[in-house]
CSV table of C-alpha atoms and ligand atoms in Angstrom, one decimal:
chain,number,residue,atom,x,y,z
A,208,MET,CA,-63.2,339.0,126.8
A,209,MET,CA,-64.4,339.0,130.4
A,210,GLY,CA,-63.9,336.1,132.6
A,211,PRO,CA,-67.3,334.9,132.5
A,212,SER,CA,-67.5,334.6,128.4
A,213,HIS,CA,-63.8,332.9,128.5
A,214,ALA,CA,-64.7,330.2,130.3
A,215,LEU,CA,-68.5,330.1,128.5
A,216,SER,CA,-66.5,330.4,125.2
A,217,GLY,CA,-64.5,327.6,126.8
A,218,ALA,CA,-67.4,325.1,127.9
A,219,ALA,CA,-68.6,325.9,124.3
A,220,ALA,CA,-65.6,324.7,122.1
A,221,TRP,CA,-65.3,321.8,124.2
A,222,LEU,CA,-69.0,320.2,123.9
A,223,ALA,CA,-69.2,321.7,120.4
A,224,GLY,CA,-66.1,319.1,119.3
A,225,SER,CA,-67.1,316.8,121.4
A,226,TRP,CA,-70.2,316.7,119.6
A,227,ALA,CA,-69.0,316.6,116.2
A,228,LEU,CA,-66.1,314.2,117.2
A,229,ASP,CA,-69.6,311.7,118.9
A,230,GLN,CA,-71.1,312.9,115.4
A,231,PHE,CA,-69.3,312.2,112.3
A,232,ALA,CA,-66.1,310.7,113.6
A,233,GLY,CA,-68.1,308.1,116.1
A,234,TYR,CA,-66.1,309.2,118.5
A,235,HIS,CA,-67.7,308.3,122.2
A,236,GLN,CA,-67.0,309.6,125.5
A,237,SER,CA,-69.0,309.1,129.2
A,238,PRO,CA,-70.6,311.8,130.2
A,239,LEU,CA,-67.9,312.4,133.0
A,240,ALA,CA,-65.5,312.3,130.1
A,241,ILE,CA,-67.4,315.3,128.9
A,242,SER,CA,-68.6,317.3,131.4
A,243,VAL,CA,-65.0,317.0,133.1
A,244,GLY,CA,-63.2,318.8,129.3
A,245,ALA,CA,-65.5,321.4,129.9
A,246,MET,CA,-64.8,322.1,133.2
A,247,VAL,CA,-60.9,322.0,132.4
A,248,CYS,CA,-61.3,323.6,129.1
A,249,ALA,CA,-63.4,326.4,130.8
A,250,GLY,CA,-61.0,326.7,133.6
A,251,GLY,CA,-57.9,326.4,131.1
A,252,ALA,CA,-59.2,329.7,128.7
A,253,LEU,CA,-59.8,331.4,131.6
A,254,LEU,CA,-55.6,330.5,132.6
A,255,PRO,CA,-53.8,333.3,130.6
A,256,ASP,CA,-55.3,336.3,132.2
A,257,LEU,CA,-54.2,335.4,135.4
A,258,ASP,CA,-51.4,337.4,134.5
A,259,LEU,CA,-53.3,340.6,135.7
A,260,SER,CA,-52.6,341.0,138.8
A,261,GLY,CA,-54.1,342.8,141.7
A,262,ARG,CA,-52.5,344.2,144.5
A,263,VAL,CA,-51.9,341.6,147.0
A,264,THR,CA,-51.7,342.9,150.4
A,265,THR,CA,-55.7,344.5,149.9
A,266,ASN,CA,-57.1,341.6,148.0
A,267,GLN,CA,-58.0,344.5,144.8
A,268,GLY,CA,-57.8,344.4,141.7
A,269,GLY,CA,-56.9,341.7,139.3
A,270,ALA,CA,-58.3,339.0,137.0
A,271,THR,CA,-61.7,337.3,137.7
A,272,VAL,CA,-59.3,334.2,137.5
A,273,ALA,CA,-57.1,336.0,140.1
A,274,HIS,CA,-59.7,335.8,143.1
A,275,THR,CA,-60.3,331.9,142.8
A,276,PHE,CA,-58.5,330.9,145.8
A,277,GLY,CA,-58.3,334.2,147.3
A,278,VAL,CA,-55.0,336.0,147.8
A,279,LEU,CA,-52.8,332.7,147.1
A,280,SER,CA,-54.1,332.9,143.8
A,281,LEU,CA,-54.2,337.0,143.8
A,282,PHE,CA,-50.2,335.8,144.9
A,283,VAL,CA,-49.6,333.6,142.0
A,284,ALA,CA,-50.9,336.5,139.4
A,285,GLU,CA,-48.3,338.8,140.9
A,286,VAL,CA,-45.8,335.9,139.5
A,287,ILE,CA,-46.7,335.1,136.6
A,288,GLU,CA,-47.4,339.0,135.8
A,289,LYS,CA,-43.6,339.4,136.5
A,290,PHE,CA,-42.7,336.7,134.9
A,291,SER,CA,-44.7,337.6,131.8
A,292,LEU,CA,-42.7,341.0,131.5
A,293,GLY,CA,-39.7,339.0,131.8
A,294,VAL,CA,-40.5,337.1,129.2
A,295,TYR,CA,-41.5,340.3,127.1
A,296,THR,CA,-38.1,342.3,128.3
A,297,ALA,CA,-35.6,339.4,127.4
A,298,THR,CA,-37.2,338.8,123.8
A,299,ARG,CA,-38.1,342.2,122.7
A,300,LEU,CA,-36.8,343.5,120.0
A,301,SER,CA,-36.2,347.9,118.9
A,302,HIS,CA,-39.7,348.1,117.5
A,303,ASP,CA,-41.5,346.3,120.3
A,304,PRO,CA,-42.5,349.1,123.2
A,305,LYS,CA,-40.8,349.5,126.7
A,306,ARG,CA,-43.5,347.9,129.0
A,307,ASN,CA,-44.4,348.1,132.7
A,308,ASN,CA,-46.9,345.3,133.1
A,309,GLY,CA,-47.1,341.8,131.7
A,310,HIS,CA,-50.3,341.5,131.0
A,311,ARG,CA,-51.5,340.3,127.4
A,312,THR,CA,-48.0,339.2,126.8
A,313,PHE,CA,-46.1,335.4,127.4
A,314,THR,CA,-49.6,334.1,128.8
A,315,HIS,CA,-51.2,335.2,125.1
A,316,THR,CA,-49.5,333.4,122.7
A,317,LEU,CA,-49.5,329.9,121.3
A,318,PRO,CA,-46.6,328.3,123.2
A,319,PHE,CA,-47.8,329.2,126.5
A,320,ALA,CA,-50.7,327.2,124.7
A,321,ALA,CA,-49.1,324.0,124.0
A,322,LEU,CA,-47.0,324.5,127.2
A,323,VAL,CA,-50.1,324.1,129.7
A,324,GLY,CA,-50.9,321.0,127.2
A,325,TRP,CA,-48.1,319.2,126.6
A,326,GLY,CA,-47.6,319.7,130.6
A,327,THR,CA,-50.4,319.1,132.2
A,328,THR,CA,-50.4,315.8,130.2
A,329,ALA,CA,-47.2,315.3,131.0
A,330,LEU,CA,-48.0,315.8,135.0
A,331,CYS,CA,-50.6,313.2,135.0
A,332,ALA,CA,-49.0,310.7,133.3
A,333,HIS,CA,-46.3,310.6,135.3
A,334,PHE,CA,-47.2,311.2,138.9
A,335,GLY,CA,-51.0,309.6,138.2
A,336,LYS,CA,-54.2,310.2,140.3
A,337,TRP,CA,-52.9,312.7,142.4
A,338,ALA,CA,-51.4,315.2,139.7
A,339,VAL,CA,-55.3,314.5,138.2
A,340,VAL,CA,-56.8,315.9,141.5
A,341,ALA,CA,-54.5,318.8,141.4
A,342,VAL,CA,-55.1,320.2,137.6
A,343,VAL,CA,-58.8,319.0,138.1
A,344,PHE,CA,-59.0,321.0,141.5
A,345,LEU,CA,-57.3,324.4,140.6
A,346,MET,CA,-58.9,323.9,136.7
A,347,ALA,CA,-62.6,323.3,138.8
A,348,GLY,CA,-61.9,326.6,140.8
A,349,MET,CA,-61.2,328.6,137.6
A,350,ALA,CA,-64.3,327.5,135.8
A,351,LEU,CA,-66.8,327.6,139.1
A,352,ARG,CA,-65.5,331.5,139.1
A,353,GLY,CA,-65.7,332.1,136.1
A,354,LEU,CA,-69.2,330.4,135.0
A,355,PHE,CA,-71.1,331.0,138.0
A,356,GLU,CA,-69.6,334.5,138.6
A,357,LYS,CA,-72.2,335.8,141.0
A,358,TRP,CA,-72.7,332.9,142.9
A,359,ALA,CA,-69.3,332.7,143.2
A,360,GLU,CA,-68.9,335.9,144.1
A,361,ARG,CA,-71.5,335.5,147.4
A,362,ALA,CA,-69.7,332.3,148.0
A,363,GLY,CA,-66.8,333.6,149.1
A,364,TRP,CA,-63.4,331.1,147.5
A,365,VAL,CA,-63.6,328.8,150.9
A,366,ILE,CA,-67.1,327.5,149.1
A,367,VAL,CA,-65.5,327.7,145.7
A,368,THR,CA,-62.5,325.7,147.0
A,369,LEU,CA,-63.9,323.1,148.6
A,370,ALA,CA,-66.6,322.8,146.1
A,371,SER,CA,-63.0,322.5,143.6
A,372,GLY,CA,-61.8,319.6,146.2
A,373,GLY,CA,-65.4,317.7,145.9
A,374,ILE,CA,-65.2,317.3,141.6
A,375,ALA,CA,-61.7,316.3,141.9
A,376,TRP,CA,-62.0,313.8,144.3
A,377,PHE,CA,-65.2,312.7,142.1
A,378,THR,CA,-62.9,313.4,139.2
A,379,ALA,CA,-59.7,311.1,140.0
A,380,ALA,CA,-62.0,308.0,141.9
A,381,ASN,CA,-64.2,307.7,138.5
A,382,LEU,CA,-62.0,309.1,135.3
A,383,PRO,CA,-60.5,305.9,133.3
A,384,GLY,CA,-56.5,306.3,133.0
A,385,ASP,CA,-56.2,305.2,130.0
A,386,ARG,CA,-58.0,308.5,127.8
A,387,GLY,CA,-58.3,310.1,130.7
A,388,TYR,CA,-55.2,311.9,131.3
A,389,PRO,CA,-53.9,312.7,127.3
A,390,MET,CA,-58.1,314.8,127.6
A,391,LEU,CA,-57.0,316.2,130.5
A,392,GLY,CA,-54.0,318.4,128.9
A,393,PHE,CA,-56.0,318.8,125.6
A,394,ALA,CA,-58.5,320.2,127.2
A,395,ALA,CA,-56.7,322.3,128.8
A,396,GLY,CA,-54.6,323.9,126.0
A,397,VAL,CA,-57.4,324.3,124.0
A,398,GLY,CA,-58.9,326.6,126.6
A,399,CYS,CA,-56.0,328.9,126.6
A,400,PHE,CA,-56.4,328.5,123.0
A,401,VAL,CA,-60.0,329.8,123.3
A,402,HIS,CA,-59.0,332.3,125.2
A,403,LEU,CA,-56.8,334.1,122.6
A,404,MET,CA,-59.7,334.0,120.2
A,405,GLY,CA,-61.8,335.4,122.6
A,406,ASP,CA,-59.1,338.1,122.9
A,407,ILE,CA,-58.3,338.6,119.3
A,408,VAL,CA,-62.0,339.8,118.4
A,409,THR,CA,-61.2,342.7,120.4
A,410,SER,CA,-59.4,345.4,119.7
A,411,ALA,CA,-56.5,345.1,122.1
A,412,GLY,CA,-55.4,341.9,120.0
A,413,VAL,CA,-53.0,339.7,121.8
A,414,PRO,CA,-48.9,338.2,119.9
A,415,ILE,CA,-50.2,335.8,118.6
A,416,ALA,CA,-47.1,335.5,116.1
A,417,TRP,CA,-44.6,335.2,119.1
A,418,PRO,CA,-42.3,334.1,119.2
A,419,ILE,CA,-42.1,335.0,115.2
A,420,PRO,CA,-41.0,338.6,114.3
A,421,THR,CA,-42.2,341.1,112.2
A,422,GLY,CA,-40.6,344.1,110.9
A,423,ARG,CA,-38.8,344.5,114.0
A,424,ARG,CA,-40.7,343.9,116.1
A,425,MET,CA,-41.5,340.8,118.4
A,426,TRP,CA,-44.4,341.3,120.3
A,427,ARG,CA,-46.9,343.0,117.8
A,428,MET,CA,-50.8,343.1,119.0
A,429,ILE,CA,-52.6,341.3,116.4
A,430,GLY,CA,-56.7,342.7,117.0
A,431,ILE,CA,-59.8,342.7,114.7
A,432,PRO,CA,-60.0,346.6,113.7
A,433,ASN,CA,-61.1,349.2,115.8
A,434,VAL,CA,-64.6,349.6,113.9
A,435,ILE,CA,-65.7,346.1,113.7
A,436,ALA,CA,-64.0,345.3,117.1
A,437,VAL,CA,-66.0,343.9,120.2
A,438,LYS,CA,-66.2,346.3,123.1
A,439,VAL,CA,-64.3,344.5,126.3
A,440,GLY,CA,-67.4,344.5,128.8
A,441,GLY,CA,-69.4,345.5,126.3
A,442,LYS,CA,-73.2,345.3,125.1
A,443,VAL,CA,-72.1,342.4,122.3
A,444,GLU,CA,-69.8,340.5,124.6
A,445,VAL,CA,-72.3,340.2,127.5
A,446,LEU,CA,-75.3,340.0,125.7
A,447,VAL,CA,-74.6,338.5,122.2
A,448,LEU,CA,-72.1,336.2,122.5
A,449,ARG,CA,-72.5,334.9,126.5
A,450,THR,CA,-75.5,333.9,124.6
A,451,ALA,CA,-74.5,332.3,121.5
A,452,PHE,CA,-72.0,330.3,123.9
A,453,THR,CA,-74.7,329.4,125.4
A,454,ILE,CA,-76.9,328.2,122.9
A,455,ILE,CA,-73.9,326.5,122.0
A,456,SER,CA,-73.3,324.5,124.6
A,457,LEU,CA,-77.3,323.7,125.6
A,458,LEU,CA,-77.2,322.2,121.7
A,459,ALA,CA,-74.4,320.4,122.1
A,460,ILE,CA,-75.9,318.9,125.1
A,461,ALA,CA,-78.8,317.9,123.8
A,462,GLY,CA,-77.1,316.2,120.9
A,463,MET,CA,-74.9,314.1,122.7
A,464,ILE,CA,-77.1,313.3,125.4
A,465,THR,CA,-80.5,312.2,123.5
A,466,PRO,CA,-78.8,309.3,121.7
A,467,TRP,CA,-77.2,308.7,124.6
A,468,ALA,CA,-80.7,308.1,127.0
A,469,LEU,CA,-82.4,306.7,124.4
A,470,HIS,CA,-79.9,304.0,124.4
A,471,ARG,CA,-79.3,303.7,128.2
A,472,PHE,CA,-83.3,304.3,129.2
A,473,ALA,CA,-84.7,302.2,125.9
A,474,PRO,CA,-82.9,299.6,125.5
A,475,SER,CA,-85.4,297.5,123.9
A,476,THR,CA,-85.2,300.0,121.1
A,477,PHE,CA,-81.5,299.0,119.6
A,478,ALA,CA,-81.3,294.9,121.6
A,479,GLY,CA,-84.3,294.2,119.7
A,480,SER,CA,-86.0,290.9,122.1
A,481,ASP,CA,-83.6,290.6,124.9
A,482,HIS,CA,-87.2,292.1,126.5
B,607,ZN,ZN1,-57.0,337.5,128.4
């Protein structure tokens, strides 16, 4: 799938999950925690495609996410692509084809999603607010790039960077540490996982079984058959899937905001004789 669809699917998954937790497990989150979670999950859902490098020197090519912070992120994408190719080459078995590009390899595996989740939580737990600022800054930048693709393109990377900085500062100042920090890591990991699911429905597939070898192959690309696969950037993805993700997100938000707003703005219905 393309960047904006990945970002939307991440936000939708987080909002739907938060709604379900709220509804069935009595796990309530503040509106800030929900928004930050959805944003980090949307950003995390773009992270695996940082392995799609472009041309740093001419600021061209690469995935949506690689342009988040201008040439700098394009350079990071280059490094991640080469690193992924290194992991591929080092672990490939006799039936895995030779490759000269690392796209859809290491960053498209379950261990990578787990690593992102665990790493983010560990960073935040260890370095506290400064790590939170850094994580939210990066994730906000990617989420803005993905969710508001047209705006981000027009605004350019300087505005996107400034906006991300503002969001990061506001979050670090207001998000409580105890629940908030593990939540950031979880949201980033879930985002990566949602990305893998988004790529699995396309015909190219992802090496979801890695590092479990099957038939002398470590990097078997697993996707759904061509006939029913979603065409990358096609009508089904852009019209059907994006609309579905948007509707899911809006329904989940409505489902969570309604009881909260009733409680906040019409407390008498709950508190009885207070007023
Ligand atoms: Zn991908």
